[in-house]
């Protein structure tokens, strides 16, 4: 349970504790998010998804609540259910590039390549607030990866509306993307390579050519680490959570790590990890480690 009450009880009593505490938390977004996370982590998928559905009924005009709901549904593998929620977020916040990118990536995950490319191109060509640095470049790499994959699968997309000079697929040996689910929040991506070199916003180019995007101190990220030719060995990914500059909706912030080997190539393999960090900030955690073979 969000406050720890009931977690030690037998599983058959968890739902009863949830219903009992709900009376005092009927309008608490954080309560429903944390309860849903609890049940999903315990393998009680049906209960977790049912609790998430309460968010959709609370405030259909609050883009942040709906964005949190869509992220949770996507993380739970309910991509078809998440799509209309992402579409609603875009209607409410077309001025935020994350609204377009989130929907584009969800469409790509759902196998709708054309829609994905159209949404991602909006991010590439849009004029965005300075608090969203490099999201256009990150989306451009993702757009070209979707176009290349569709072509390999014999289902090419229409790219006639895209400026030709932007259509160039650039495969990477290693790509790490870190995003988070709370606005006005500062989380930093740190990657340690086999040389022991740390790449982050204060040291954004490594000896072997690993680069990191500009520091995203507001919004929802993302921050991206890319390496075209990776040295064999072990890599470690960390997230440094500084904290919020707004009233938070949940007792913790979710960080989403997307790790790709062979990104934008036929050999691409993806691994996604989601972690919850305490909302008061000042926390640094290891998000994942991976090995690059010779």
PDB file of C-alpha atoms in Angstrom:
ATOM      1  CA  UNK A   1       0.000   0.000   0.000  1.00  0.00           C
ATOM      2  CA  UNK A   2       1.203   3.567  -0.552  1.00  0.00           C
ATOM      3  CA  UNK A   3       1.846   4.282   3.128  1.00  0.00           C
ATOM      4  CA  UNK A   4       3.061   0.770   3.902  1.00  0.00           C
ATOM      5  CA  UNK A   5      -0.130  -0.201   5.693  1.00  0.00           C
ATOM      6  CA  UNK A   6      -1.369  -3.604   4.606  1.00  0.00           C
ATOM      7  CA  UNK A   7       1.740  -4.635   2.667  1.00  0.00           C
ATOM      8  CA  UNK A   8       2.610  -7.191   5.343  1.00  0.00           C
ATOM      9  CA  UNK A   9      -0.891  -8.662   5.336  1.00  0.00           C
ATOM     10  CA  UNK A  10      -1.785 -11.816   3.368  1.00  0.00           C
ATOM     11  CA  UNK A  11      -2.413 -11.117  -0.352  1.00  0.00           C
ATOM     12  CA  UNK A  12      -6.124 -11.917   0.003  1.00  0.00           C
ATOM     13  CA  UNK A  13      -6.449  -8.904   2.339  1.00  0.00           C
ATOM     14  CA  UNK A  14      -4.613  -6.346   0.145  1.00  0.00           C
ATOM     15  CA  UNK A  15      -7.698  -5.412  -1.820  1.00  0.00           C
ATOM     16  CA  UNK A  16      -9.715  -4.901   1.361  1.00  0.00           C
ATOM     17  CA  UNK A  17      -7.054  -2.549   2.725  1.00  0.00           C
ATOM     18  CA  UNK A  18      -7.062  -0.654  -0.593  1.00  0.00           C
ATOM     19  CA  UNK A  19     -10.821  -0.164  -0.474  1.00  0.00           C
ATOM     20  CA  UNK A  20     -10.682   0.897   3.173  1.00  0.00           C
ATOM     21  CA  UNK A  21      -8.008   3.556   2.566  1.00  0.00           C
ATOM     22  CA  UNK A  22      -9.678   4.796  -0.618  1.00  0.00           C
ATOM     23  CA  UNK A  23     -12.363   6.579   1.400  1.00  0.00           C
ATOM     24  CA  UNK A  24      -9.757   8.980   2.771  1.00  0.00           C
ATOM     25  CA  UNK A  25      -7.915   9.326  -0.546  1.00  0.00           C
ATOM     26  CA  UNK A  26     -10.738   9.540  -3.064  1.00  0.00           C
ATOM     27  CA  UNK A  27      -9.208  12.575  -4.825  1.00  0.00           C
ATOM     28  CA  UNK A  28      -5.539  11.702  -4.387  1.00  0.00           C
ATOM     29  CA  UNK A  29      -3.802  10.978  -7.696  1.00  0.00           C
ATOM     30  CA  UNK A  30      -0.745   9.709  -5.858  1.00  0.00           C
ATOM     31  CA  UNK A  31      -2.813   7.206  -3.906  1.00  0.00           C
ATOM     32  CA  UNK A  32      -4.201   5.562  -7.048  1.00  0.00           C
ATOM     33  CA  UNK A  33      -0.823   5.586  -8.817  1.00  0.00           C
ATOM     34  CA  UNK A  34       0.995   4.041  -5.894  1.00  0.00           C
ATOM     35  CA  UNK A  35      -1.752   1.474  -5.249  1.00  0.00           C
ATOM     36  CA  UNK A  36      -1.757   0.435  -8.904  1.00  0.00           C
ATOM     37  CA  UNK A  37       2.038   0.089  -8.861  1.00  0.00           C
ATOM     38  CA  UNK A  38       1.796  -2.053  -5.731  1.00  0.00           C
ATOM     39  CA  UNK A  39      -0.686  -4.517  -7.238  1.00  0.00           C
ATOM     40  CA  UNK A  40       1.096  -4.674 -10.609  1.00  0.00           C
ATOM     41  CA  UNK A  41       4.433  -5.388  -8.916  1.00  0.00           C
ATOM     42  CA  UNK A  42       2.782  -8.132  -6.869  1.00  0.00           C
ATOM     43  CA  UNK A  43       1.503  -9.781 -10.045  1.00  0.00           C
ATOM     44  CA  UNK A  44      -2.145  -8.861  -9.447  1.00  0.00           C
ATOM     45  CA  UNK A  45      -2.582  -7.339 -12.881  1.00  0.00           C
ATOM     46  CA  UNK A  46      -6.368  -7.159 -12.983  1.00  0.00           C
ATOM     47  CA  UNK A  47      -6.541  -5.279  -9.682  1.00  0.00           C
ATOM     48  CA  UNK A  48      -3.761  -2.914 -10.707  1.00  0.00           C
ATOM     49  CA  UNK A  49      -5.413  -2.003 -14.008  1.00  0.00           C
ATOM     50  CA  UNK A  50      -8.791  -1.558 -12.324  1.00  0.00           C
ATOM     51  CA  UNK A  51      -7.252   0.903  -9.870  1.00  0.00           C
ATOM     52  CA  UNK A  52      -5.580   2.803 -12.729  1.00  0.00           C
ATOM     53  CA  UNK A  53      -8.941   3.214 -14.419  1.00  0.00           C
ATOM     54  CA  UNK A  54      -9.989   5.477 -11.529  1.00  0.00           C
ATOM     55  CA  UNK A  55      -7.555   8.120 -12.772  1.00  0.00           C
ATOM     56  CA  UNK A  56      -9.435   8.485 -16.041  1.00  0.00           C
ATOM     57  CA  UNK A  57     -12.559   9.333 -14.083  1.00  0.00           C
ATOM     58  CA  UNK A  58     -10.943  11.923 -11.817  1.00  0.00           C
ATOM     59  CA  UNK A  59     -10.041  14.779 -14.178  1.00  0.00           C
ATOM     60  CA  UNK A  60     -10.175  14.404 -17.959  1.00  0.00           C
ATOM     61  CA  UNK A  61      -8.894  17.971 -18.376  1.00  0.00           C
ATOM     62  CA  UNK A  62      -5.649  17.495 -16.439  1.00  0.00           C
ATOM     63  CA  UNK A  63      -2.921  16.597 -18.907  1.00  0.00           C
ATOM     64  CA  UNK A  64      -0.472  15.599 -16.181  1.00  0.00           C
ATOM     65  CA  UNK A  65      -2.877  13.105 -14.631  1.00  0.00           C
ATOM     66  CA  UNK A  66      -3.684  11.630 -18.033  1.00  0.00           C
ATOM     67  CA  UNK A  67      -0.006  11.489 -18.995  1.00  0.00           C
ATOM     68  CA  UNK A  68       0.754   9.566 -15.808  1.00  0.00           C
ATOM     69  CA  UNK A  69      -2.110   7.190 -16.589  1.00  0.00           C
ATOM     70  CA  UNK A  70      -0.905   6.627 -20.169  1.00  0.00           C
ATOM     71  CA  UNK A  71       2.662   5.937 -19.005  1.00  0.00           C
ATOM     72  CA  UNK A  72       1.445   3.374 -16.479  1.00  0.00           C
ATOM     73  CA  UNK A  73      -0.735   1.628 -19.072  1.00  0.00           C
ATOM     74  CA  UNK A  74       2.149   1.545 -21.537  1.00  0.00           C
ATOM     75  CA  UNK A  75       4.502   0.152 -18.913  1.00  0.00           C
ATOM     76  CA  UNK A  76       1.909  -2.499 -18.081  1.00  0.00           C
ATOM     77  CA  UNK A  77       1.848  -3.594 -21.738  1.00  0.00           C
ATOM     78  CA  UNK A  78      -1.619  -2.160 -22.397  1.00  0.00           C
ATOM     79  CA  UNK A  79      -0.537  -0.154 -25.445  1.00  0.00           C
ATOM     80  CA  UNK A  80      -3.926  -0.219 -27.182  1.00  0.00           C
ATOM     81  CA  UNK A  81      -5.589   1.152 -24.056  1.00  0.00           C
ATOM     82  CA  UNK A  82      -2.847   3.766 -23.634  1.00  0.00           C
ATOM     83  CA  UNK A  83      -3.157   5.147 -27.185  1.00  0.00           C
ATOM     84  CA  UNK A  84      -6.444   7.083 -26.740  1.00  0.00           C
ATOM     85  CA  UNK A  85      -5.106   8.519 -23.475  1.00  0.00           C
ATOM     86  CA  UNK A  86      -1.969   9.771 -25.238  1.00  0.00           C
ATOM     87  CA  UNK A  87      -4.228  11.235 -27.947  1.00  0.00           C
ATOM     88  CA  UNK A  88      -6.212  13.094 -25.294  1.00  0.00           C
ATOM     89  CA  UNK A  89      -2.997  14.461 -23.770  1.00  0.00           C
ATOM     90  CA  UNK A  90      -2.003  15.771 -27.199  1.00  0.00           C
ATOM     91  CA  UNK A  91      -5.354  17.546 -27.517  1.00  0.00           C
ATOM     92  CA  UNK A  92      -4.796  19.222 -24.146  1.00  0.00           C
ATOM     93  CA  UNK A  93      -1.087  20.038 -24.560  1.00  0.00           C
ATOM     94  CA  UNK A  94      -0.098  20.374 -28.231  1.00  0.00           C
ATOM     95  CA  UNK A  95       2.478  22.989 -27.142  1.00  0.00           C
ATOM     96  CA  UNK A  96       4.562  20.356 -25.317  1.00  0.00           C
ATOM     97  CA  UNK A  97       6.779  18.234 -27.593  1.00  0.00           C
ATOM     98  CA  UNK A  98       6.474  15.273 -25.221  1.00  0.00           C
ATOM     99  CA  UNK A  99       2.785  15.030 -26.133  1.00  0.00           C
ATOM    100  CA  UNK A 100       3.690  14.382 -29.773  1.00  0.00           C
ATOM    101  CA  UNK A 101       6.706  12.177 -29.010  1.00  0.00           C
ATOM    102  CA  UNK A 102       4.860  10.024 -26.469  1.00  0.00           C
ATOM    103  CA  UNK A 103       2.054   9.358 -28.930  1.00  0.00           C
ATOM    104  CA  UNK A 104       4.505   8.727 -31.764  1.00  0.00           C
ATOM    105  CA  UNK A 105       6.468   6.135 -29.814  1.00  0.00           C
ATOM    106  CA  UNK A 106       3.259   4.476 -28.632  1.00  0.00           C
ATOM    107  CA  UNK A 107       2.007   4.266 -32.228  1.00  0.00           C
ATOM    108  CA  UNK A 108       5.310   2.710 -33.287  1.00  0.00           C
ATOM    109  CA  UNK A 109       4.998   0.162 -30.477  1.00  0.00           C
ATOM    110  CA  UNK A 110       1.464  -0.604 -31.678  1.00  0.00           C
ATOM    111  CA  UNK A 111       2.724  -1.218 -35.233  1.00  0.00           C
ATOM    112  CA  UNK A 112       1.294   1.995 -36.687  1.00  0.00           C
ATOM    113  CA  UNK A 113       4.453   3.255 -38.396  1.00  0.00           C
ATOM    114  CA  UNK A 114       2.878   5.998 -40.507  1.00  0.00           C
ATOM    115  CA  UNK A 115       1.175   7.640 -37.559  1.00  0.00           C
ATOM    116  CA  UNK A 116       4.379   7.330 -35.545  1.00  0.00           C
ATOM    117  CA  UNK A 117       6.430   9.088 -38.219  1.00  0.00           C
ATOM    118  CA  UNK A 118       3.870  11.883 -38.565  1.00  0.00           C
ATOM    119  CA  UNK A 119       3.867  12.572 -34.815  1.00  0.00           C
ATOM    120  CA  UNK A 120       7.645  12.423 -34.464  1.00  0.00           C
ATOM    121  CA  UNK A 121       8.080  14.800 -37.401  1.00  0.00           C
ATOM    122  CA  UNK A 122       5.981  17.332 -35.507  1.00  0.00           C
ATOM    123  CA  UNK A 123       8.584  17.181 -32.739  1.00  0.00           C
ATOM    124  CA  UNK A 124      11.445  17.554 -35.228  1.00  0.00           C
ATOM    125  CA  UNK A 125       9.997  20.628 -36.956  1.00  0.00           C
ATOM    126  CA  UNK A 126       8.164  22.326 -34.090  1.00  0.00           C
ATOM    127  CA  UNK A 127       9.190  25.486 -32.269  1.00  0.00           C
ATOM    128  CA  UNK A 128       9.428  24.483 -28.624  1.00  0.00           C
ATOM    129  CA  UNK A 129      10.181  26.217 -25.362  1.00  0.00           C
ATOM    130  CA  UNK A 130      13.857  26.343 -24.382  1.00  0.00           C
ATOM    131  CA  UNK A 131      13.149  24.059 -21.420  1.00  0.00           C
ATOM    132  CA  UNK A 132      12.887  21.153 -23.873  1.00  0.00           C
ATOM    133  CA  UNK A 133      16.473  21.013 -25.228  1.00  0.00           C
ATOM    134  CA  UNK A 134      17.452  18.515 -27.947  1.00  0.00           C
ATOM    135  CA  UNK A 135      14.098  16.723 -27.998  1.00  0.00           C
ATOM    136  CA  UNK A 136      13.895  17.495 -31.732  1.00  0.00           C
ATOM    137  CA  UNK A 137      17.196  15.718 -32.384  1.00  0.00           C
ATOM    138  CA  UNK A 138      16.211  12.756 -30.219  1.00  0.00           C
ATOM    139  CA  UNK A 139      12.902  12.438 -32.078  1.00  0.00           C
ATOM    140  CA  UNK A 140      14.684  12.671 -35.443  1.00  0.00           C
ATOM    141  CA  UNK A 141      16.764   9.599 -34.646  1.00  0.00           C
ATOM    142  CA  UNK A 142      13.628   7.758 -33.560  1.00  0.00           C
ATOM    143  CA  UNK A 143      11.760   8.834 -36.702  1.00  0.00           C
ATOM    144  CA  UNK A 144      14.477   7.489 -38.988  1.00  0.00           C
ATOM    145  CA  UNK A 145      14.598   4.229 -37.041  1.00  0.00           C
ATOM    146  CA  UNK A 146      10.837   3.770 -37.554  1.00  0.00           C
ATOM    147  CA  UNK A 147      11.158   4.547 -41.289  1.00  0.00           C
ATOM    148  CA  UNK A 148      14.038   2.074 -41.680  1.00  0.00           C
ATOM    149  CA  UNK A 149      12.241  -0.686 -39.809  1.00  0.00           C
ATOM    150  CA  UNK A 150       9.061  -0.228 -41.845  1.00  0.00           C
ATOM    151  CA  UNK A 151      11.088  -0.493 -45.053  1.00  0.00           C
ATOM    152  CA  UNK A 152      12.788  -3.685 -43.861  1.00  0.00           C
ATOM    153  CA  UNK A 153       9.401  -5.192 -43.059  1.00  0.00           C
ATOM    154  CA  UNK A 154       8.086  -4.406 -46.541  1.00  0.00           C
ATOM    155  CA  UNK A 155       5.649  -1.796 -45.248  1.00  0.00           C
ATOM    156  CA  UNK A 156       7.277   1.513 -46.257  1.00  0.00           C
ATOM    157  CA  UNK A 157       5.751   4.714 -44.955  1.00  0.00           C
ATOM    158  CA  UNK A 158       5.039   7.878 -46.927  1.00  0.00           C
ATOM    159  CA  UNK A 159       7.865  10.344 -46.255  1.00  0.00           C
ATOM    160  CA  UNK A 160       7.015  12.820 -49.018  1.00  0.00           C
ATOM    161  CA  UNK A 161       6.208  15.530 -46.453  1.00  0.00           C
ATOM    162  CA  UNK A 162       9.615  15.163 -44.767  1.00  0.00           C
ATOM    163  CA  UNK A 163      12.548  17.300 -45.848  1.00  0.00           C
ATOM    164  CA  UNK A 164      14.885  14.867 -47.662  1.00  0.00           C
ATOM    165  CA  UNK A 165      18.044  16.044 -45.895  1.00  0.00           C
ATOM    166  CA  UNK A 166      16.545  14.842 -42.592  1.00  0.00           C
ATOM    167  CA  UNK A 167      16.022  11.297 -43.848  1.00  0.00           C
ATOM    168  CA  UNK A 168      19.215   9.530 -42.869  1.00  0.00           C
ATOM    169  CA  UNK A 169      19.217   6.521 -40.598  1.00  0.00           C
ATOM    170  CA  UNK A 170      22.165   6.487 -38.188  1.00  0.00           C
ATOM    171  CA  UNK A 171      22.506   3.123 -36.408  1.00  0.00           C
ATOM    172  CA  UNK A 172      24.133   3.060 -32.987  1.00  0.00           C
ATOM    173  CA  UNK A 173      25.843   0.280 -31.091  1.00  0.00           C
ATOM    174  CA  UNK A 174      24.427   1.640 -27.828  1.00  0.00           C
ATOM    175  CA  UNK A 175      21.599   4.077 -27.117  1.00  0.00           C
ATOM    176  CA  UNK A 176      20.237   4.961 -23.670  1.00  0.00           C
ATOM    177  CA  UNK A 177      17.236   7.256 -23.200  1.00  0.00           C
ATOM    178  CA  UNK A 178      16.023   8.428 -19.812  1.00  0.00           C
ATOM    179  CA  UNK A 179      12.636  10.115 -19.317  1.00  0.00           C
ATOM    180  CA  UNK A 180      10.437  10.772 -16.294  1.00  0.00           C
ATOM    181  CA  UNK A 181       6.764  11.225 -15.541  1.00  0.00           C
ATOM    182  CA  UNK A 182       6.669  14.542 -13.639  1.00  0.00           C
ATOM    183  CA  UNK A 183       6.818  18.071 -15.041  1.00  0.00           C
ATOM    184  CA  UNK A 184       9.253  20.728 -13.741  1.00  0.00           C
ATOM    185  CA  UNK A 185      11.560  17.961 -12.534  1.00  0.00           C
ATOM    186  CA  UNK A 186      15.328  17.566 -12.880  1.00  0.00           C
ATOM    187  CA  UNK A 187      16.782  14.101 -13.426  1.00  0.00           C
ATOM    188  CA  UNK A 188      20.251  13.592 -14.909  1.00  0.00           C
ATOM    189  CA  UNK A 189      21.483  10.646 -16.958  1.00  0.00           C
ATOM    190  CA  UNK A 190      24.974   9.296 -16.176  1.00  0.00           C
ATOM    191  CA  UNK A 191      26.681   6.509 -18.147  1.00  0.00           C
ATOM    192  CA  UNK A 192      29.954   4.820 -17.148  1.00  0.00           C
ATOM    193  CA  UNK A 193      31.828   3.031 -19.947  1.00  0.00           C
ATOM    194  CA  UNK A 194      34.386   0.175 -19.735  1.00  0.00           C
ATOM    195  CA  UNK A 195      37.205   2.750 -19.480  1.00  0.00           C
ATOM    196  CA  UNK A 196      35.639   3.975 -16.245  1.00  0.00           C
ATOM    197  CA  UNK A 197      34.788   7.288 -17.900  1.00  0.00           C
ATOM    198  CA  UNK A 198      31.577   8.971 -16.738  1.00  0.00           C
ATOM    199  CA  UNK A 199      29.469  10.741 -19.363  1.00  0.00           C
ATOM    200  CA  UNK A 200      26.847  13.248 -18.175  1.00  0.00           C
ATOM    201  CA  UNK A 201      25.773  16.845 -18.825  1.00  0.00           C
ATOM    202  CA  UNK A 202      29.023  18.186 -17.316  1.00  0.00           C
ATOM    203  CA  UNK A 203      31.201  15.853 -19.414  1.00  0.00           C
ATOM    204  CA  UNK A 204      29.204  15.179 -22.558  1.00  0.00           C
ATOM    205  CA  UNK A 205      31.793  13.511 -24.808  1.00  0.00           C
ATOM    206  CA  UNK A 206      33.798  10.428 -23.910  1.00  0.00           C
ATOM    207  CA  UNK A 207      37.164   9.253 -25.250  1.00  0.00           C
ATOM    208  CA  UNK A 208      35.488   6.545 -27.332  1.00  0.00           C
ATOM    209  CA  UNK A 209      32.884   8.919 -28.765  1.00  0.00           C
ATOM    210  CA  UNK A 210      29.915   8.523 -26.444  1.00  0.00           C
ATOM    211  CA  UNK A 211      27.803  11.678 -26.352  1.00  0.00           C
ATOM    212  CA  UNK A 212      24.947  12.880 -24.209  1.00  0.00           C
ATOM    213  CA  UNK A 213      22.191  15.367 -25.022  1.00  0.00           C
ATOM    214  CA  UNK A 214      21.845  18.701 -23.273  1.00  0.00           C
ATOM    215  CA  UNK A 215      20.724  18.812 -19.658  1.00  0.00           C
ATOM    216  CA  UNK A 216      16.921  18.736 -19.350  1.00  0.00           C
ATOM    217  CA  UNK A 217      16.264  20.504 -16.056  1.00  0.00           C
ATOM    218  CA  UNK A 218      12.500  20.930 -16.572  1.00  0.00           C
ATOM    219  CA  UNK A 219       9.706  19.098 -18.285  1.00  0.00           C
ATOM    220  CA  UNK A 220       9.837  15.323 -18.597  1.00  0.00           C
ATOM    221  CA  UNK A 221      13.194  14.864 -20.330  1.00  0.00           C
ATOM    222  CA  UNK A 222      14.314  12.933 -22.248  1.00  0.00           C
ATOM    223  CA  UNK A 223      18.085  12.773 -22.025  1.00  0.00           C
ATOM    224  CA  UNK A 224      19.926  10.529 -24.487  1.00  0.00           C
ATOM    225  CA  UNK A 225      23.328   8.809 -24.506  1.00  0.00           C
ATOM    226  CA  UNK A 226      24.495   7.566 -27.899  1.00  0.00           C
ATOM    227  CA  UNK A 227      27.565   5.637 -28.959  1.00  0.00           C
ATOM    228  CA  UNK A 228      28.136   4.594 -32.547  1.00  0.00           C
ATOM    229  CA  UNK A 229      31.027   2.187 -32.028  1.00  0.00           C
ATOM    230  CA  UNK A 230      30.984   0.670 -28.560  1.00  0.00           C
ATOM    231  CA  UNK A 231      34.037  -0.742 -26.868  1.00  0.00           C
ATOM    232  CA  UNK A 232      33.421  -4.255 -25.502  1.00  0.00           C
ATOM    233  CA  UNK A 233      32.910  -4.402 -21.772  1.00  0.00           C
ATOM    234  CA  UNK A 234      30.479  -3.445 -19.025  1.00  0.00           C
ATOM    235  CA  UNK A 235      28.473  -0.223 -19.014  1.00  0.00           C
ATOM    236  CA  UNK A 236      26.564   1.201 -16.044  1.00  0.00           C
ATOM    237  CA  UNK A 237      23.625   3.610 -16.196  1.00  0.00           C
ATOM    238  CA  UNK A 238      22.711   5.856 -13.268  1.00  0.00           C
ATOM    239  CA  UNK A 239      20.017   8.461 -12.684  1.00  0.00           C
ATOM    240  CA  UNK A 240      20.615  11.454 -10.433  1.00  0.00           C
ATOM    241  CA  UNK A 241      17.302  12.853  -9.195  1.00  0.00           C
ATOM    242  CA  UNK A 242      17.610  16.471  -8.014  1.00  0.00           C
ATOM    243  CA  UNK A 243      13.934  17.086  -7.261  1.00  0.00           C
ATOM    244  CA  UNK A 244      10.792  18.975  -8.249  1.00  0.00           C
ATOM    245  CA  UNK A 245       9.957  22.636  -8.622  1.00  0.00           C
ATOM    246  CA  UNK A 246       6.206  22.161  -8.390  1.00  0.00           C
ATOM    247  CA  UNK A 247       3.501  20.540  -6.298  1.00  0.00           C
ATOM    248  CA  UNK A 248       3.789  16.809  -6.972  1.00  0.00           C
ATOM    249  CA  UNK A 249       0.916  14.443  -7.711  1.00  0.00           C
ATOM    250  CA  UNK A 250       2.548  11.301  -6.398  1.00  0.00           C
ATOM    251  CA  UNK A 251       4.793  10.338  -3.499  1.00  0.00           C
ATOM    252  CA  UNK A 252       7.410   9.179  -6.003  1.00  0.00           C
ATOM    253  CA  UNK A 253       8.643  10.020  -9.486  1.00  0.00           C
ATOM    254  CA  UNK A 254       8.794   7.357 -12.159  1.00  0.00           C
ATOM    255  CA  UNK A 255      11.875   7.205 -14.356  1.00  0.00           C
ATOM    256  CA  UNK A 256      11.744   5.257 -17.596  1.00  0.00           C
ATOM    257  CA  UNK A 257      14.947   3.861 -19.097  1.00  0.00           C
ATOM    258  CA  UNK A 258      15.021   2.683 -22.711  1.00  0.00           C
ATOM    259  CA  UNK A 259      18.226   0.809 -23.517  1.00  0.00           C
ATOM    260  CA  UNK A 260      18.925  -0.285 -27.098  1.00  0.00           C
ATOM    261  CA  UNK A 261      21.766  -2.265 -28.590  1.00  0.00           C
ATOM    262  CA  UNK A 262      22.075  -2.089 -32.359  1.00  0.00           C
ATOM    263  CA  UNK A 263      19.616   0.811 -32.396  1.00  0.00           C
ATOM    264  CA  UNK A 264      18.076   1.541 -35.827  1.00  0.00           C
ATOM    265  CA  UNK A 265      19.584  -1.644 -37.283  1.00  0.00           C
ATOM    266  CA  UNK A 266      18.113  -5.085 -38.052  1.00  0.00           C
ATOM    267  CA  UNK A 267      19.844  -6.364 -34.906  1.00  0.00           C
ATOM    268  CA  UNK A 268      18.143  -3.875 -32.567  1.00  0.00           C
ATOM    269  CA  UNK A 269      17.313  -5.245 -29.130  1.00  0.00           C
ATOM    270  CA  UNK A 270      15.485  -3.172 -26.526  1.00  0.00           C
ATOM    271  CA  UNK A 271      15.239  -3.335 -22.767  1.00  0.00           C
ATOM    272  CA  UNK A 272      12.959  -1.053 -20.781  1.00  0.00           C
ATOM    273  CA  UNK A 273      13.165  -0.446 -17.058  1.00  0.00           C
ATOM    274  CA  UNK A 274      10.937   1.623 -14.777  1.00  0.00           C
ATOM    275  CA  UNK A 275      11.919   2.734 -11.285  1.00  0.00           C
ATOM    276  CA  UNK A 276      10.213   4.830  -8.606  1.00  0.00           C
ATOM    277  CA  UNK A 277      12.253   7.536  -6.858  1.00  0.00           C
ATOM    278  CA  UNK A 278      11.320   9.452  -3.715  1.00  0.00           C
ATOM    279  CA  UNK A 279       9.756  12.775  -4.587  1.00  0.00           C
ATOM    280  CA  UNK A 280      11.860  14.885  -2.229  1.00  0.00           C
ATOM    281  CA  UNK A 281      14.859  14.462  -4.528  1.00  0.00           C
ATOM    282  CA  UNK A 282      18.547  14.083  -3.734  1.00  0.00           C
ATOM    283  CA  UNK A 283      18.598  10.446  -4.798  1.00  0.00           C
ATOM    284  CA  UNK A 284      21.079   8.761  -7.155  1.00  0.00           C
ATOM    285  CA  UNK A 285      20.445   5.184  -8.254  1.00  0.00           C
ATOM    286  CA  UNK A 286      21.893   2.591 -10.593  1.00  0.00           C
ATOM    287  CA  UNK A 287      19.202   2.058 -13.230  1.00  0.00           C
ATOM    288  CA  UNK A 288      20.917  -0.785 -15.065  1.00  0.00           C
ATOM    289  CA  UNK A 289      24.086  -2.446 -16.271  1.00  0.00           C
ATOM    290  CA  UNK A 290      24.781  -4.152 -19.577  1.00  0.00           C
ATOM    291  CA  UNK A 291      27.601  -5.923 -21.378  1.00  0.00           C
ATOM    292  CA  UNK A 292      28.826  -5.204 -24.898  1.00  0.00           C
ATOM    293  CA  UNK A 293      30.379  -8.278 -26.494  1.00  0.00           C
ATOM    294  CA  UNK A 294      33.512  -8.212 -28.631  1.00  0.00           C
TER     295      UNK A 294
END
